[in-house]
mmCIF file of C-alpha atoms in Angstrom:
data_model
loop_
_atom_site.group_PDB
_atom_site.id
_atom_site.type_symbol
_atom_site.label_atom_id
_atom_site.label_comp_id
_atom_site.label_asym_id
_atom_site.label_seq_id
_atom_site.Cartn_x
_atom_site.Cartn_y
_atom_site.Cartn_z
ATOM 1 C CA UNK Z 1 -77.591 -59.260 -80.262
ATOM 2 C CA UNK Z 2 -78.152 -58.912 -76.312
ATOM 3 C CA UNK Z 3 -74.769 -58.402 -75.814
ATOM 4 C CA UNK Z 4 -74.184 -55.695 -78.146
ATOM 5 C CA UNK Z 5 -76.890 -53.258 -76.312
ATOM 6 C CA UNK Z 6 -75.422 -54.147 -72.610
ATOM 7 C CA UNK Z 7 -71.978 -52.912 -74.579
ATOM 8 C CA UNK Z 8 -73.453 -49.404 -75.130
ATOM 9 C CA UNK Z 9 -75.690 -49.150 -72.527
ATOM 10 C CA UNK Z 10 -71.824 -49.821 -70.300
ATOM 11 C CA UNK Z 11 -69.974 -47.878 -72.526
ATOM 12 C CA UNK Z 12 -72.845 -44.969 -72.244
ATOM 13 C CA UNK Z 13 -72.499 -45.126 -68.163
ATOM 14 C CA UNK Z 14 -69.013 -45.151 -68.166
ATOM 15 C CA UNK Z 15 -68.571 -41.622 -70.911
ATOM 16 C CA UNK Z 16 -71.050 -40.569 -68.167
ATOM 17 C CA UNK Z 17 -68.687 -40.858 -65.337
ATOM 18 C CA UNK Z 18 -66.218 -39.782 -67.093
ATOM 19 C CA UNK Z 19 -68.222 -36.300 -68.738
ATOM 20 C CA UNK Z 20 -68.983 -35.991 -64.376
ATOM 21 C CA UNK Z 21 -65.433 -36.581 -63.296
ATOM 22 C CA UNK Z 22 -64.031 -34.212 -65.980
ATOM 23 C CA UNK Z 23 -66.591 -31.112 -64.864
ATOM 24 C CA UNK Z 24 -65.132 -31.534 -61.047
ATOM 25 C CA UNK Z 25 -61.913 -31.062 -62.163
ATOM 26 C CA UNK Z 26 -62.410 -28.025 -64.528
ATOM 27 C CA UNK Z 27 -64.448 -26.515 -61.750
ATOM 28 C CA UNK Z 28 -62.155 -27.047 -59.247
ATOM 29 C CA UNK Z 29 -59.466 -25.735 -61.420
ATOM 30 C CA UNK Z 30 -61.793 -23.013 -62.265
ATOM 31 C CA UNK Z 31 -61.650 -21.705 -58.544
ATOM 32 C CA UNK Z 32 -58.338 -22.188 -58.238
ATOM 33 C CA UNK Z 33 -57.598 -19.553 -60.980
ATOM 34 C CA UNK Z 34 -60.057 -17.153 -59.614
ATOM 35 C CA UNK Z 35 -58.331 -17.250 -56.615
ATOM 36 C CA UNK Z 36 -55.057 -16.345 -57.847
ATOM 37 C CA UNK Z 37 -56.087 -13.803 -59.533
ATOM 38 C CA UNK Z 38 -57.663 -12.265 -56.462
ATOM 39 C CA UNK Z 39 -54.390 -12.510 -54.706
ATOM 40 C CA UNK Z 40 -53.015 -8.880 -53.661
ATOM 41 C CA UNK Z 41 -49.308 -7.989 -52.974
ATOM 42 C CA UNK Z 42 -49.260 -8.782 -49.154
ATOM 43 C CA UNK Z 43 -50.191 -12.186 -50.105
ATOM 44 C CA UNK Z 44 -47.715 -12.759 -52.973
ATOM 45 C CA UNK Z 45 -45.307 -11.501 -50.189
ATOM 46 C CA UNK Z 46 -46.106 -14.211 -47.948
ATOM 47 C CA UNK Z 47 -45.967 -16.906 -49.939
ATOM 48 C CA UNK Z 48 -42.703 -15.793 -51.679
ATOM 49 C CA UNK Z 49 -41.059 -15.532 -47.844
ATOM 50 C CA UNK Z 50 -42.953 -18.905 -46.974
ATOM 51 C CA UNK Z 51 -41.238 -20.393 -50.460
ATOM 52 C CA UNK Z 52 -37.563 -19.012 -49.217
ATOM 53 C CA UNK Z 53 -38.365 -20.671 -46.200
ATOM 54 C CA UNK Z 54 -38.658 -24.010 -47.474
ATOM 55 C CA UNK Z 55 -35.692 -23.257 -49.602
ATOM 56 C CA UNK Z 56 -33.294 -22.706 -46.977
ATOM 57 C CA UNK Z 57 -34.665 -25.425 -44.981
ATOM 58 C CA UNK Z 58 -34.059 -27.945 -47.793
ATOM 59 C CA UNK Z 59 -30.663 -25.899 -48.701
ATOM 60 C CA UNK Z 60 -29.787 -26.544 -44.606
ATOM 61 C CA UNK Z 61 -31.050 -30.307 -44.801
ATOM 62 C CA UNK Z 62 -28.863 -31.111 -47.515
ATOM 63 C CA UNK Z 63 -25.860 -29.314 -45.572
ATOM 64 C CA UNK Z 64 -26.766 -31.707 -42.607
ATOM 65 C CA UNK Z 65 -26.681 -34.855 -44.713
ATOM 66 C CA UNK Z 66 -23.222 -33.916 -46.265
ATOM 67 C CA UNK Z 67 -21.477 -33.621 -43.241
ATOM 68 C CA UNK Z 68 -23.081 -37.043 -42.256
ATOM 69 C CA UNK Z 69 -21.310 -38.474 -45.116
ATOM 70 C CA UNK Z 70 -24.452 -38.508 -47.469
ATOM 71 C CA UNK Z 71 -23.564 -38.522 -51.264
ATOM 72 C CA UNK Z 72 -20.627 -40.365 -50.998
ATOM 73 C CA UNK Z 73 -19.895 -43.970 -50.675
ATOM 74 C CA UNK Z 74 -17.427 -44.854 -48.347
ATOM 75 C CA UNK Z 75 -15.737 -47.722 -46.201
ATOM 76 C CA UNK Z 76 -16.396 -47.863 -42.545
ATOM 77 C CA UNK Z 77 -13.809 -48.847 -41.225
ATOM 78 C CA UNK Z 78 -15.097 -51.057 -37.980
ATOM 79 C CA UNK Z 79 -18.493 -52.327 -36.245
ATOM 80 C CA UNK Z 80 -18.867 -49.309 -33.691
ATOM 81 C CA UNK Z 81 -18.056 -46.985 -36.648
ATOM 82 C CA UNK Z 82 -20.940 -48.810 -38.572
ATOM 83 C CA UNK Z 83 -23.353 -48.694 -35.325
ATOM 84 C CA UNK Z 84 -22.273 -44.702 -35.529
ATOM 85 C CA UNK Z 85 -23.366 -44.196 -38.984
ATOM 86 C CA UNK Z 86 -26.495 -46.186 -38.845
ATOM 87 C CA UNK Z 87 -27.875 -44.085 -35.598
ATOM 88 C CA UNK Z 88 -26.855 -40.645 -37.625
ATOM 89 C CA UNK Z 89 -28.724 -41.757 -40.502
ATOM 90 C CA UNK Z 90 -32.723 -42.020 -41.224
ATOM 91 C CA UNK Z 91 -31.779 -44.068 -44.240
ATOM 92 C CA UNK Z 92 -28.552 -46.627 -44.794
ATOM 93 C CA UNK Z 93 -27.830 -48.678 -47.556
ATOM 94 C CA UNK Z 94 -24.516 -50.687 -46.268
ATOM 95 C CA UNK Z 95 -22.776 -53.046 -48.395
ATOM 96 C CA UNK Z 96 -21.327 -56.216 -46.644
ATOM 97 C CA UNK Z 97 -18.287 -57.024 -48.678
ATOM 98 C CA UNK Z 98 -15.009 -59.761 -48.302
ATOM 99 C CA UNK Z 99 -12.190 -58.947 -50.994
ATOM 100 C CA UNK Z 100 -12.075 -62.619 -51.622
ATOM 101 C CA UNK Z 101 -15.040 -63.046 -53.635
ATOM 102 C CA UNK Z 102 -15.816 -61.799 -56.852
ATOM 103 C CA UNK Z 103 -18.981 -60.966 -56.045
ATOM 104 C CA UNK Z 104 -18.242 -58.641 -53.352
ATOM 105 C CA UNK Z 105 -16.701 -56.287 -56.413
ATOM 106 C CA UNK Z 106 -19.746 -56.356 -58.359
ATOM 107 C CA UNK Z 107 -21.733 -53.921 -56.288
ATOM 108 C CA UNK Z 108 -19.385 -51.028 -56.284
ATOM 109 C CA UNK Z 109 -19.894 -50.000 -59.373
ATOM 110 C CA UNK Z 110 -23.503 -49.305 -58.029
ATOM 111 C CA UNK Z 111 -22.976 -48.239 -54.922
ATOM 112 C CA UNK Z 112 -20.032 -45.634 -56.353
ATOM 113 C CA UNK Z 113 -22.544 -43.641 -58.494
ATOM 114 C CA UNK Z 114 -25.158 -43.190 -55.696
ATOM 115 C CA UNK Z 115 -25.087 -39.372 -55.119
ATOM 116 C CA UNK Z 116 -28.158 -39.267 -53.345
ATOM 117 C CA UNK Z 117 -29.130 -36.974 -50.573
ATOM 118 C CA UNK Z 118 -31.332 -38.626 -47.635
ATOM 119 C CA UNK Z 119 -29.359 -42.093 -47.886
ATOM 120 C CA UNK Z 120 -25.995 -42.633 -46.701
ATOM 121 C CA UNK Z 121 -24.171 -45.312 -48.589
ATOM 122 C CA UNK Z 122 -21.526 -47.211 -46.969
ATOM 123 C CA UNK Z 123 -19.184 -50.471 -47.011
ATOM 124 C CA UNK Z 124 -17.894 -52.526 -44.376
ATOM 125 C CA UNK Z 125 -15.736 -55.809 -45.060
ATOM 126 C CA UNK Z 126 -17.406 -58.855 -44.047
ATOM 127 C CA UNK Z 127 -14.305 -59.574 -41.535
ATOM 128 C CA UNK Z 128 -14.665 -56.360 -38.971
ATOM 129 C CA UNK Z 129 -17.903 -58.105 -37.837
ATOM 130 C CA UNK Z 130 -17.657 -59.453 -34.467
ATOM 131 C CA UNK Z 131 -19.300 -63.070 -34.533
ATOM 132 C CA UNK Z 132 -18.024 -66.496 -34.630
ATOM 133 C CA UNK Z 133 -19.301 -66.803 -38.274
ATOM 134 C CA UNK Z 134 -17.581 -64.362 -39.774
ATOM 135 C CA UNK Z 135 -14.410 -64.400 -38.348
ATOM 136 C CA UNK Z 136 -13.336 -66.457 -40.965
ATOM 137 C CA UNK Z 137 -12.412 -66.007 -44.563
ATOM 138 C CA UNK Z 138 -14.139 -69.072 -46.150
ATOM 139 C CA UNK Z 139 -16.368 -68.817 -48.455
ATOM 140 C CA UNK Z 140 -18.639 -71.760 -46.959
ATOM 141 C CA UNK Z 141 -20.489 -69.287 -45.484
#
C-alpha cells in the first residue's frame, strides 16, 4: 500500500504549511495588538481627525455624483446631451432603447432600481442617434 504512505507523508507536509502559515498570522496579529495598545492620546487624535477626513471626503464625493445625476436613472434627451453625461462621468451604464420593441421595456425595471453612487445610469431612445442606421424605426436592424 505505496499509495497510502505518499497520502500521509502529503497530507503531513501540507498540516505543516498550514501549522507555518497559521503562526505568521497570529504573530503578525500579535504585533498589531501590541501596537494599539501602545498608542497614546495624540495618536488616537490623529487618526480620529485623519478618519473625519475621509468621511467628509466620501460625504463630498457622493454630493458631487448627485448633482451629476448619479443615483437616478434618467432619459437623455439627445446625442450632445449623452456626449455631456458620458465626459462628467468616470462610470456610465446607458441604455439604448426604441419604444417599439418589447424588449427595449424589459431593462427598466433594472435600470430603475440602480441607486448606486459612482455610476450614472441613463437612457437614450435608439432614434436621437445621428447615423444613417438608426434613423429608422425598423426593427431589421
Amino acid at each position: 500500500m505505496e499509495g497510502n504512505g505518499s497520502i500521509d507523508m502529503f497530507s503531513e507536509v501540507l498540516e505543516n504549511q498550514f501549522l507555518q502559515a497559521a503562526k505568521l498570522v497570529e504573530n503578525h496579529l500579535d504585533s498589531e495588538i501590541q501596537k494599539l495598545d501602545q498608542i497614546g492620546e495624540d495618536e488616537l487624535e490623529l487618526l480620529k481627525e485623519k478618519r473625519l477626513a475621509a468621511l467628509r471626503k466620501a460625504q463630498q464625493q457622493k454630493q458631487e455624483w448627485l448633482s451629476k445625476g448619479h443615483g437616478e436613472y434618467r432619459e437623455v434627451a439627445s446625442e450632445r446631451d449623452f456626449f455631456q453625461e458620458v465626459k462628467e462621468s468616470e462610470k456610465v451604464v446607458c441604455h439604448f432603447y426604441r419604444d417599439t420593441t418589447f424588449s427595449g421595456n424589459l431593462m427598466e425595471p433594472p435600470f430603475q432600481s440602480q441607486k448606486k453612487f459612482g455610476t450614472n445610469f441613463t437612457k437614450l431612445e435608439k432614434k436621437t442617434i445621428r447615423g444613417k442606421k438608426y434613423d429608422s424605426d425598423s426593427d431589421d436592424d
